[in-house]
Structures are given as structure tokens and as C-alpha cells.
Amino acid sequence: MELRVLQYFLAVARENSISGAAQFLHLSQPTLSRQLKELEEELGKQLFIRGNRRITLTEEGMILRRRAEEVIELIQKAEDEIAASDAVLAGDILIGAGETDGNRFLIKTMKEIQKDYPLVHFHIVSGDKAMITEAIDRGSIDFGIVFGNVDTAKYDSITIHHDDTWGVLMRRDTELAGKEFVTAEDLMDKPLIISRQAFQYSDLKNFFHIEQEQLNIVATYSLLFNGSLMVDEGLGYAICFDKLINVSGDSNLCFRPLKPKIKARMNIIWKKYQVFSKPAQKFLQKLQETEFQKGGNSI
């Protein structure tokens, strides 16, 4: 049984689709199908139940997946140890990130890597969770910064010891600006500006106790800078994280946290079984070491 074929098998098991796995692996669909058929013939067992739109694993397929994951993990560990012994690293690391003050942790780690390996360069692509996970799936970025639950069947992750606080960005001349906190009742009749994925966060959805369609949502945003312009022009109140827009000094805007307080935990994710470049391996190792010292969890 070849390692390459095991990686093909795991890709299909992860994607639940031969076409999706073929795209990820940069193989033709007939080539991948033939490799899987030969694997089943070699083992003498059916590994997949092939449906019209989705492929699922048989009991034997689930056993192979578990053992294959162990094999890949051991190989990845060996590669990490070998890469860590290199005196010089060079190359690019691509990271997808939304807007959060927690990115400071990421940037501090970049600075440490750059100090030791000046030929390693970082590129941050801004976007929301949907854009970031899509880019990871395509293989166009190495890591992503996301909030909320992580699909552990598709991604590995590190949970970062940083929480962002949900609240409302508003003009200082609005009636809610005089409040210390903002409740769901305060917002029921107000024009709201939300991120396009806000209601995917269960805590925020539960805060309002009603469906999204019942709120007066006048606009959505992907990145908050545009949302802040809408607020500044009087279009409505933006539901967002704290510390993203400067509300100090002579700013027309202010931020008020929600009550009860809602916090969101940040995760760094990457695709399972991802074969990283040596600079990306070193960066991941540094992230894991730093967060372990703080008491974070790696999945």
C-alpha cells in the first residue's frame, strides 16, 4: 500500500466526493477513481458507499481512515523534526484573517519568525470566515483565523487565548450612545448593520431570541471598515467586535458592549493532512509553542 494512495483515500474521505478530492489533489477524476478501485482490490474490502452526490465510508473504510491518519501524523512529525534542524529557511506564508485585535498574537509570532529567518515573508489576505475556509480548501492560503466552531473533520486548529467582545458601533449623537450596555430589546426597532455571517454564531443568534428575518437589518458588511462608514453616515447601528474601529478622541463613533456580555473565541485553522512548506511548518511550530505556554489547546 503506497503512502500516496493513502493520501488520496483520506482526501476522498474528507471531501465525501471523488470530484472534490480530485480537484484538491490536482488529479483527473478517472485517475483518482482507478486508484481507489485498486486500493479496494488490494485490501479485498469495499471502502466506500457511492451515492449520487455523496460518498460515505463503510465500516472497513472507517478503520482504514483511522489508521491512515495515524500514519500521516507520524510522517508529518518526522518532517517537522527534520525541517526544524535546518539553519536557513526561506519562502512565503499565506494567512487568511478577519478583523480582530487578536491578530496581534499572530503578528508577534510573525515578528519572532522574521527575526530568526529574515528570508521568510508573510502575506495576509483579509476576509470573513466563508472566504477564508474557501481559500484553505482551494489551497491558496496556508492558515486561517476564524471565530466560532471549527469543522474538525476538515480542519486542524489551535484555540487562541483571546476573546473578542460583541457590541454595537454607533454615532455619538444616537439615543443608545448614552447607555453603558446595549440589550436585545434596545435594538429591536433599530436599523442594524451586521456582518454577513453574524447569525452563524449561536451565542449572537441566541442573544436576540428571534430569527434574523425579524430584525430590521438594513445592510451587511464583510469587513468592518465599510460598516463603520455606514454607521458614520447615519445608516444604522453595526453589530461587531470591540477594538476594531478607533472611537477615541474626536471620532463621531462610539462602541457599547452587549448585555449580557458575549465573547467569541479565536481559532487558527489549517486543512487536515496539509503538506506544508518548511517555513509554514516552522511558523506552526512557533504558534503551538507560544499558545501552549499560555495554556491554549491544539486540536
Short mmCIF file of C-alpha atoms in Angstrom, two decimals, residues 99 169 223-229 240-248 251 253-255:
data_model
loop_
_atom_site.label_atom_id
_atom_site.label_comp_id
_atom_site.label_asym_id
_atom_site.label_seq_id
_atom_site.Cartn_x
_atom_site.Cartn_y
_atom_site.Cartn_z
CA GLU A 99 -10.67 41.80 11.58
CA LEU A 169 -20.81 50.59 16.90
CA LEU A 223 -15.08 43.83 6.70
CA LEU A 224 -15.98 46.38 9.35
CA PHE A 225 -14.33 49.45 7.84
CA ASN A 226 -17.15 49.68 5.30
CA GLY A 227 -19.63 49.01 8.10
CA SER A 228 -18.18 51.90 10.08
CA LEU A 229 -18.67 54.23 7.11
CA CYS A 240 -19.38 43.99 15.59
CA PHE A 241 -16.34 43.23 17.75
CA ASP A 242 -14.67 45.78 20.00
CA LYS A 243 -11.30 47.47 19.30
CA LEU A 244 -11.57 47.36 15.51
CA ILE A 245 -12.57 50.95 14.83
CA ASN A 246 -10.92 53.91 16.55
CA VAL A 247 -13.62 55.58 18.66
CA SER A 248 -11.29 57.76 20.75
CA SER A 251 -14.38 60.40 16.48
CA LEU A 253 -18.48 56.98 16.72
CA CYS A 254 -18.59 55.04 19.97
CA PHE A 255 -18.83 51.36 20.96
#
